[in-house]
Short mmCIF file of C-alpha atoms in Angstrom, two decimals:
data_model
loop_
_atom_site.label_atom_id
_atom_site.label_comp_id
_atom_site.label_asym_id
_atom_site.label_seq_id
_atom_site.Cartn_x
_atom_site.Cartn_y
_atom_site.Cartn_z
CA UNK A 1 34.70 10.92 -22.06
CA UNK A 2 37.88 12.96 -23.44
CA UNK A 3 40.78 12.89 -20.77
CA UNK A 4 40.37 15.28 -17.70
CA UNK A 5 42.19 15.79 -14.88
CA UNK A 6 40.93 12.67 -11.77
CA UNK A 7 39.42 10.88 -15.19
CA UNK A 8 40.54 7.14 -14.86
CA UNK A 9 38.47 5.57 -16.78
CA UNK A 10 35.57 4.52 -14.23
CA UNK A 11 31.99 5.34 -15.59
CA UNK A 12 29.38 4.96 -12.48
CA UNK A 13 26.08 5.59 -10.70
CA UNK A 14 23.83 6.57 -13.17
CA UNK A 15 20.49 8.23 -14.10
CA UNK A 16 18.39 7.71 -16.71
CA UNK A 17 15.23 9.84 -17.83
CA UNK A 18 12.73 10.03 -21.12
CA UNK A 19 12.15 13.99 -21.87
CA UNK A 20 9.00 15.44 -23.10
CA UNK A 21 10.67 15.37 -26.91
CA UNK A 22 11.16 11.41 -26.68
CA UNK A 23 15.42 12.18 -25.67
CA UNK A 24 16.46 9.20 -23.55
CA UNK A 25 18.93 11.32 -21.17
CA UNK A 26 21.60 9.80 -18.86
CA UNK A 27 24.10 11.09 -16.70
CA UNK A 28 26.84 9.70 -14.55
CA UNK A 29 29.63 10.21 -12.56
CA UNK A 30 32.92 9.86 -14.37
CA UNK A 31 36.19 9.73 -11.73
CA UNK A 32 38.68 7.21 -11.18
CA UNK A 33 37.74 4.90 -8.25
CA UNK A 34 34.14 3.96 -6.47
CA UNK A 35 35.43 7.56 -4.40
CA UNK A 36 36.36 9.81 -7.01
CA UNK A 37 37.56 12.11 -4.34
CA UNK A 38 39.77 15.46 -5.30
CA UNK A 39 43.25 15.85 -4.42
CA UNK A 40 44.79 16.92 -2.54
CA UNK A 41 42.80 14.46 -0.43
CA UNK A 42 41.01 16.10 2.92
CA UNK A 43 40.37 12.83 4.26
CA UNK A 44 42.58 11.42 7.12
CA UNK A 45 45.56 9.67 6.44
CA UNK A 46 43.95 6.41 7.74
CA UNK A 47 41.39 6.76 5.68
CA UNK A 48 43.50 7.56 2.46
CA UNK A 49 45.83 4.25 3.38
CA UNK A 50 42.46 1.91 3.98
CA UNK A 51 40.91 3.05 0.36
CA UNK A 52 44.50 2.38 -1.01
CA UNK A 53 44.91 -0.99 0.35
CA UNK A 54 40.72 -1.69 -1.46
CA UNK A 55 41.73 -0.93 -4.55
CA UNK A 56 41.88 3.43 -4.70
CA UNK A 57 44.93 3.46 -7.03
CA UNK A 58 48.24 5.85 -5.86
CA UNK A 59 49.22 8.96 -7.36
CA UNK A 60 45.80 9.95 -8.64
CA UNK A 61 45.97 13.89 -9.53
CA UNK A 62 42.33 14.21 -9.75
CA UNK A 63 42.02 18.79 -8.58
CA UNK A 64 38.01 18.92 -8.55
CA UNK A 65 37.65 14.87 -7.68
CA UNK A 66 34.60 12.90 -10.20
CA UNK A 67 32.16 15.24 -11.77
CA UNK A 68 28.57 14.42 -13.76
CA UNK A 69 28.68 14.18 -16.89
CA UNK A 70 25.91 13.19 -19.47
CA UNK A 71 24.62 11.54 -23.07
CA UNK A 72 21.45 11.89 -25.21
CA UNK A 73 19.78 9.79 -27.50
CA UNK A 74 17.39 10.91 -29.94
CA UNK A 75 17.27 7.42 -31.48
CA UNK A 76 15.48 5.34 -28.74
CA UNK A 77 19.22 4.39 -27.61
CA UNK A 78 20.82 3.22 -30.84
CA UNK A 79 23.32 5.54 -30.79
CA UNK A 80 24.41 8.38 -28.29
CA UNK A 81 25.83 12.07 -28.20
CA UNK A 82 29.76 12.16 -26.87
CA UNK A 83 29.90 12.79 -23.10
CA UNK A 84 29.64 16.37 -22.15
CA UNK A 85 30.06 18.05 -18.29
CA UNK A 86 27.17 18.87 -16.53
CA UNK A 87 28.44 19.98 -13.41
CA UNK A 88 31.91 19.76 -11.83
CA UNK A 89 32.26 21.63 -8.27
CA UNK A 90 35.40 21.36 -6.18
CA UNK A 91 34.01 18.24 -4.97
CA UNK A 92 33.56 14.82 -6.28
CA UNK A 93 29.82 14.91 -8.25
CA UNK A 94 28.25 11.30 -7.71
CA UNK A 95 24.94 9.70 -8.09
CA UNK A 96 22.90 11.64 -10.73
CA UNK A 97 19.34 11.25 -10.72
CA UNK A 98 17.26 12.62 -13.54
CA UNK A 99 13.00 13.89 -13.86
CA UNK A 100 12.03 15.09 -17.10
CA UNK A 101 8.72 17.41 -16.13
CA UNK A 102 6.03 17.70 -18.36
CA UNK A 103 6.58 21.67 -18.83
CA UNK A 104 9.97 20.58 -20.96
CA UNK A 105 12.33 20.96 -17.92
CA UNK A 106 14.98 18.47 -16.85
CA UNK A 107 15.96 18.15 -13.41
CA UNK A 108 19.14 16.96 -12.14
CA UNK A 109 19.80 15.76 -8.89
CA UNK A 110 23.39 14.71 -7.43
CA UNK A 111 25.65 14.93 -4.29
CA UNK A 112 28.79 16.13 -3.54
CA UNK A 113 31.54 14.43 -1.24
CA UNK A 114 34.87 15.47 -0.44
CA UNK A 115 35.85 11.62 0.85
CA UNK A 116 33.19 10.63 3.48
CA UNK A 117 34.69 12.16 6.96
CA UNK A 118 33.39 11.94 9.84
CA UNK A 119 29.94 13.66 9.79
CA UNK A 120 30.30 15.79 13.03
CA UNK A 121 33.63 17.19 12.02
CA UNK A 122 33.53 19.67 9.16
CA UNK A 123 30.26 19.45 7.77
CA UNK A 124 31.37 20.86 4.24
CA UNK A 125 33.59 17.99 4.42
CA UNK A 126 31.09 15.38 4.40
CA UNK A 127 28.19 15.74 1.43
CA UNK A 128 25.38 18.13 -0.02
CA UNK A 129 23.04 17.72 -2.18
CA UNK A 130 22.17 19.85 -5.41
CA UNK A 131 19.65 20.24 -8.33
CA UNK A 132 20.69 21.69 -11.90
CA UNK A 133 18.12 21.89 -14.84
CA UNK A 134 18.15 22.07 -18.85
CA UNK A 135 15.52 23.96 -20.65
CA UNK A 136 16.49 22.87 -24.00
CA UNK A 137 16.37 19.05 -23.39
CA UNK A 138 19.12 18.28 -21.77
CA UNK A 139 21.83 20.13 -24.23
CA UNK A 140 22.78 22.76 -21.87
CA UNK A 141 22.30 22.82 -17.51
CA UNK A 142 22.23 25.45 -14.91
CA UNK A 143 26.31 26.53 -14.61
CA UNK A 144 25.47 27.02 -10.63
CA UNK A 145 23.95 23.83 -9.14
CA UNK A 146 21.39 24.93 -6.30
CA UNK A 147 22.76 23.84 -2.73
CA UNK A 148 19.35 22.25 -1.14
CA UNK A 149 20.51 22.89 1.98
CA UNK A 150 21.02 26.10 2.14
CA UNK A 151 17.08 26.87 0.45
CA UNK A 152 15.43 25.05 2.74
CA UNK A 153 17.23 25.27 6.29
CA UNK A 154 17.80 21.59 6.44
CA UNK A 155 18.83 20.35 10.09
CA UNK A 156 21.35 17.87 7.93
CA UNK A 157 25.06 18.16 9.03
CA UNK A 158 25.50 16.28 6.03
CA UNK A 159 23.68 14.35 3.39
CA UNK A 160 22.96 12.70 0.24
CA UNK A 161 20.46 11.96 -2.43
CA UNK A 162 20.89 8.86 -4.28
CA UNK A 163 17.10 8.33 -6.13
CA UNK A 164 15.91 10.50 -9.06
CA UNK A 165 13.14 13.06 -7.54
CA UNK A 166 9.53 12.28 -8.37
CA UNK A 167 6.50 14.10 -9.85
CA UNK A 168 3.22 14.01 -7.99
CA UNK A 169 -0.08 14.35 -9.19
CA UNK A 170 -0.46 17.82 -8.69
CA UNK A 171 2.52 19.17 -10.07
CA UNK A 172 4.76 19.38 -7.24
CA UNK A 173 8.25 17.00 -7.05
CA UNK A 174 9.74 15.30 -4.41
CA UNK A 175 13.26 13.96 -3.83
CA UNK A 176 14.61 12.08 -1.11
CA UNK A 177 17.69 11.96 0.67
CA UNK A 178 19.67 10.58 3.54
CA UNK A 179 22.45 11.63 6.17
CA UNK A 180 23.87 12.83 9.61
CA UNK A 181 21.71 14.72 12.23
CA UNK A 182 23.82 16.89 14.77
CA UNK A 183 24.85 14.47 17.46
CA UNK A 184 22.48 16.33 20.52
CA UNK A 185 19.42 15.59 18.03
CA UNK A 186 19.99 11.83 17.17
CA UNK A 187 22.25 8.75 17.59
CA UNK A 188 25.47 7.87 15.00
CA UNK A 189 22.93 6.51 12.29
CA UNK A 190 21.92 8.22 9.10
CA UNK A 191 18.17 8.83 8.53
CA UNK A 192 16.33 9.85 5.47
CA UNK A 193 14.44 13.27 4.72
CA UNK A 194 11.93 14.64 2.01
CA UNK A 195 12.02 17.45 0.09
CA UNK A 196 9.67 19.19 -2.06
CA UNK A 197 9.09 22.04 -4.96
CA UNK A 198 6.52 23.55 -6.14
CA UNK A 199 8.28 25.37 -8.94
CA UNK A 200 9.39 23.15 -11.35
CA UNK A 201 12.90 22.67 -8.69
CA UNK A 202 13.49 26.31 -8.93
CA UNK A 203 13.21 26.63 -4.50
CA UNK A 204 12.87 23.64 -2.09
CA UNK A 205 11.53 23.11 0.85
CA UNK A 206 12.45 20.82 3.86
CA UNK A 207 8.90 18.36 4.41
CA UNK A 208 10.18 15.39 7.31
CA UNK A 209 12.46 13.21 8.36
CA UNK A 210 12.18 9.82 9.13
CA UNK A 211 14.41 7.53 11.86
CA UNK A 212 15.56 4.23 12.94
CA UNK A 213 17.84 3.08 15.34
CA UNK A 214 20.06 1.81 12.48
CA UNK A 215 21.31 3.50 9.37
CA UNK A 216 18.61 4.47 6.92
CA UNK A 217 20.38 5.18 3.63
CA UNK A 218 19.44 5.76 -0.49
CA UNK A 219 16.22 6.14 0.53
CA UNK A 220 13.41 6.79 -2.52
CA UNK A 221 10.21 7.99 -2.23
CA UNK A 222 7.25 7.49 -4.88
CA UNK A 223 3.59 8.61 -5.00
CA UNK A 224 0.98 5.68 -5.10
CA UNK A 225 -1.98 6.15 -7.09
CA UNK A 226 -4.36 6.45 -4.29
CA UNK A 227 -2.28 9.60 -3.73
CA UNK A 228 0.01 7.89 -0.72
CA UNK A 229 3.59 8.36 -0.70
CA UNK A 230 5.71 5.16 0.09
CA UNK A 231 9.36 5.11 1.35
CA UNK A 232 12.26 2.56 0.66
CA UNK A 233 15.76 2.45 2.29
CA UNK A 234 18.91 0.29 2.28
CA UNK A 235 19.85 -1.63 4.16
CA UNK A 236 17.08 -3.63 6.02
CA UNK A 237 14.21 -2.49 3.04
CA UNK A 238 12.53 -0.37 5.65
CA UNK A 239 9.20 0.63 4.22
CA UNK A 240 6.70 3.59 5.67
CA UNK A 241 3.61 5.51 4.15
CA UNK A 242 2.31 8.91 4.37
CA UNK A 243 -1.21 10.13 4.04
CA UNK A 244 -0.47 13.31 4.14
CA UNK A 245 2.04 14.49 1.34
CA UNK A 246 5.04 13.78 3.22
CA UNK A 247 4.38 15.20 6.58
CA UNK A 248 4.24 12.18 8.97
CA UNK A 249 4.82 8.54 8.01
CA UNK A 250 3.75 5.30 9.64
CA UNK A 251 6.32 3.12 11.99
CA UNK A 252 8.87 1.25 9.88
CA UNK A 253 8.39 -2.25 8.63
CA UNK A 254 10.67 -4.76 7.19
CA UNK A 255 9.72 -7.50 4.45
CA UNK A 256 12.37 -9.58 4.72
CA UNK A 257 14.85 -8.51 1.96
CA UNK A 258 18.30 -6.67 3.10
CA UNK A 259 18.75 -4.28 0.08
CA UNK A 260 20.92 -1.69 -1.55
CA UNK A 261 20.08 1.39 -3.86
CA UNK A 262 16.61 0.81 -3.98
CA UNK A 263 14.75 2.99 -6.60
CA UNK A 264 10.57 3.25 -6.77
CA UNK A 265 8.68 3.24 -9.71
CA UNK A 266 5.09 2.78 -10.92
CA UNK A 267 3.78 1.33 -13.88
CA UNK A 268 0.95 2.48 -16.16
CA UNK A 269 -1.49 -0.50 -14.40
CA UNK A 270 -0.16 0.85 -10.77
CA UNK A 271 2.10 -1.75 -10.15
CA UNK A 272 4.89 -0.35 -8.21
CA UNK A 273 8.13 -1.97 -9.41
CA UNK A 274 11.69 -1.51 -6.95
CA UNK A 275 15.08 -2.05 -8.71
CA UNK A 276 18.01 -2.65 -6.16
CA UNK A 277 20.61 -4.18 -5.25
CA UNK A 278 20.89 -7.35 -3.06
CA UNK A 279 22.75 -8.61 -0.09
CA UNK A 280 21.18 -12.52 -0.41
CA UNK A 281 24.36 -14.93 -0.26
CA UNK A 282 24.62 -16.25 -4.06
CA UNK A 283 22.37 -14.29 -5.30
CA UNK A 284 23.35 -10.76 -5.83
CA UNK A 285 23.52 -8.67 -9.08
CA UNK A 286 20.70 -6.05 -10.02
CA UNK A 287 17.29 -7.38 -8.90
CA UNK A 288 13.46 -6.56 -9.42
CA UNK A 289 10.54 -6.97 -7.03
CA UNK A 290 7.16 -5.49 -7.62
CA UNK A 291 3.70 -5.21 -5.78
CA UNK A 292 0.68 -4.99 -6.45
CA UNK A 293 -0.64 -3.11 -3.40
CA UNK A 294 1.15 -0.40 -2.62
CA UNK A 295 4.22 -2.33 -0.99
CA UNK A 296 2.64 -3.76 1.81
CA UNK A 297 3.44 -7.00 -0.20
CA UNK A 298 5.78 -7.86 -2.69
CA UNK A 299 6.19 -10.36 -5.94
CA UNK A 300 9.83 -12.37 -5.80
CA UNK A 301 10.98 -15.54 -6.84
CA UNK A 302 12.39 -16.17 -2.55
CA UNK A 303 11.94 -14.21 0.21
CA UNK A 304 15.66 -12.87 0.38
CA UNK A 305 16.00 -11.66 -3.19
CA UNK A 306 14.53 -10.66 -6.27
CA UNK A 307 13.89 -11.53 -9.82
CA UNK A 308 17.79 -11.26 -11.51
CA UNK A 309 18.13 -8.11 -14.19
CA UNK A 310 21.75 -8.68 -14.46
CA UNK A 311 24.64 -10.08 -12.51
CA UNK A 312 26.14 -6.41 -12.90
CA UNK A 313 26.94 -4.45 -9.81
CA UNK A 314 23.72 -3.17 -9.57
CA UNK A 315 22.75 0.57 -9.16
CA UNK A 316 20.21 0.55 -11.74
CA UNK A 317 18.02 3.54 -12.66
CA UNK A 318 14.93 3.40 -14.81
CA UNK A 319 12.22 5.03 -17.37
CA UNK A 320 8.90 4.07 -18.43
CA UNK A 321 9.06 4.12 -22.10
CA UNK A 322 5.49 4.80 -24.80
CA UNK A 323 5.30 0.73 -25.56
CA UNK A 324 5.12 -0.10 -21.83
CA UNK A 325 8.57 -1.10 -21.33
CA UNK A 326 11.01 -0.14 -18.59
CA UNK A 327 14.51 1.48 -19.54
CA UNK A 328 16.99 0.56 -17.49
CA UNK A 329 20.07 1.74 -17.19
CA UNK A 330 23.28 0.62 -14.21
CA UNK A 331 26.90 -0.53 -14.06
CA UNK A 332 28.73 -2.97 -14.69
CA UNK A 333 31.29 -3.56 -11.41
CA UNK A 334 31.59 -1.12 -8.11
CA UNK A 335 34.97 0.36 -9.35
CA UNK A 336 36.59 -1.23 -6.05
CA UNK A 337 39.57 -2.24 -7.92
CA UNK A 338 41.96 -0.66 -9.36
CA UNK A 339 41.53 -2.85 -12.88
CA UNK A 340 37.68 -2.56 -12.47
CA UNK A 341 37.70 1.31 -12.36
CA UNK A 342 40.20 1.48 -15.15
CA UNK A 343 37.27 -0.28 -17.47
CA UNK A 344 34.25 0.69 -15.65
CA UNK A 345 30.97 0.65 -17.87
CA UNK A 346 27.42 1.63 -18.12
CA UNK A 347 24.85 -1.04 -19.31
CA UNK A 348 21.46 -0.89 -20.35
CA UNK A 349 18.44 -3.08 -21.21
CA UNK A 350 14.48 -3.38 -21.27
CA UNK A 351 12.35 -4.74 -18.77
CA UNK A 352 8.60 -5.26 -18.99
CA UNK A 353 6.53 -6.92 -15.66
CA UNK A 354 4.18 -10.12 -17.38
CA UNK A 355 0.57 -8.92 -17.44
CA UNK A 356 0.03 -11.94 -15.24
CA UNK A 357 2.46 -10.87 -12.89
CA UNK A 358 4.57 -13.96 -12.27
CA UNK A 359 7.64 -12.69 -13.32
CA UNK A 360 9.58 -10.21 -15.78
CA UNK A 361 10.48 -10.25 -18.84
CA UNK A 362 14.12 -8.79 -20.23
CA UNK A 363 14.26 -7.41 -23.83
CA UNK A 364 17.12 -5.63 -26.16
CA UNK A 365 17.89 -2.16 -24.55
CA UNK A 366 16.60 -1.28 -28.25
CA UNK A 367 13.43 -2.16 -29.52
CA UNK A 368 14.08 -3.87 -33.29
CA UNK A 369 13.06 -2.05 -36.32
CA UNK A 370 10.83 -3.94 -39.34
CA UNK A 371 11.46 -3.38 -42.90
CA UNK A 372 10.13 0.09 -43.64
CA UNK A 373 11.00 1.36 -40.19
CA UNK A 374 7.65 0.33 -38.48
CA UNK A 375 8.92 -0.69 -34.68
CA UNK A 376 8.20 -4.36 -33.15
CA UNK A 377 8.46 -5.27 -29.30
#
């Protein structure tokens, strides 16, 4: 991006859609530290000093924190538009998610977060979540983001959505998110809710929530093609299913895999494929599990992690491209340091899951061209 005021150079948490025109669409936050949070800072002092001493770097001047910002391709990724704003509150934007709908419309999704206090303080201190949409593929976006929140009467004191939303079968999209309850209605740990719209993300509307008696955070939510919805959340890779579009979800299960920024996707032959990030002692990086029914089972090379995309920081966000292929796009370090967030990147690449499903396959984020222009895998 040009120079703003609170840029640094860090480029981060990512989202990646295919429109209805064949535009490959990303947006990201762009700040100055993994907390891109505005000055001057709300946050207490302690908290201020123990980001400082990981790596935040001093004398930021940074007025409306990180804010989203995005690229186009019209080239299938060879080369990209210069980064433009889409939305910049007083807050720092983080975590963009993106759906392309089959109407044309692109949907945003991001949260804000004034610097993470504690969640039954202020509440408009803590995070929010809020949808913005293009109608000319993703050249211009909503100038006023919709607070979720406030549409749908959310119990949240705070929250955040980390996964892109998802279409259904029948038209209708769901994103999920994760955060606070007030204090008289649950215990000190986050738990996830789901959202829906029926009008293309125009109004929302508040479906469940789902707890634990530990933290359930960037949860995702897909539809199966037996029409079941399946849930995913860091840390412990709790897993549930609903039979009813959301409403109520079966008890929690584990599989054995302590995750981060899990994201949901299924293939053309139903396979449901999870990017995310992993906790497994020498084996971390992005990773890729799939399954072949429904989740209740999954395909890794060990029981603690998955197959290795990169040995990036992780955060990866996908979509399904024409030849079969998976997009992916994530970053390359967690902007903890100071020298990491100066030189912060995103990354990008192909994946495809083997026919045979023993393993995956990595290709060039670009597919090669033949003499004459004709495409080859």
């Amino acid at each position: 991006p040009d120079p703003f005021p609170g840029f640094g150079g860090s480029v981060a948490w990512a989202g990646v859609a295919r429109s209805k025109r064949g535009t490959l669409l990303v947006a990201f936050n762009a700040g100055y530290w993994h907390v891109s949070a505005p000055t001057p800072f709300v946050m207490p002092a302690a908290k201020v000093e123990f980001y400082r001493s990981i790596g935040m770097p001093r004398d930021v001047v940074a007025p409306t924190g990180g804010r989203i910002m995005f690229v186009r391709s019209e080239d299938e990724g060879r080369t990209w538009s210069k980064p433009q704003t889409l939305a910049d509150t007083p807050a720092d934007d983080r975590q963009a998610g993106l759906l392309a709908l089959p109407n044309g419309t692109v949907l945003a999704s991001f949260f804000t977060s004034l610097g993470e206090v504690d969640p039954w303080g202020d509440p408009a201190l803590f995070s929010h979540t809020l949808i913005a949409r293009s109608f000319d593929d993703g050249r211009t976006w909503e100038k006023r983001p919709r607070l979720i929140q406030q549409q749908s009467g959310s119990p949240f004191n705070g929250e955040a959505a980390d996964g892109p939303a998802v279409l259904r079968k029948d038209g209708s999209i769901l994103l999920t998110s994760y955060g606070y309850l007030p204090a008289s209605e649950h215990n000190k740990h986050t738990a996830a809710g789901l959202y829906t719209s029926g009008n293309h993300g125009r109004t929302w509307k508040l479906l469940s929530i789902v707890k634990a008696d530990h933290d359930l955070e960037e949860s995702h939510t897909v539809e199966l093609p037996d029409g079941r919805l399946v849930m995913i959340s860091r840390p412990e890779g709790d897993l549930c299913w609903s039979r009813d579009g959301g409403r109520t979800w079966t008890p929690l299960v584990t599989f054995g895999m302590r995750i981060f920024a899990p994201t949901l996707y299924v293939l053309r032959d139903g396979t449901l494929l999870c990017l995310h990030g992993s906790y497994a002692p020498g084996n971390g990086g992005l990773r890729a599990i799939f399954s072949t029914d429904g989740g209740q089972t999954w395909i890794a090379p060990a029981k603690d992690h998955g197959f290795l995309v990169d040995n990036a920081y992780g955060y990866g966000a996908g979509a399904l491209l024409p030849d079969g292929s998976f997009y992916i796009i994530y970053q390359n370090t967690g902007s903890h340091r100071t020298e990491d967030a100066k030189a912060n990147s995103l990354l990008s690449l192909r994946l495809r899951v083997r026919a045979d499903h023993s393993g995956i396959d990595l290709l060039p984020p670009v597919p090669e061209r033949e003499p004459g222009g004709a495409r080859t895998k």
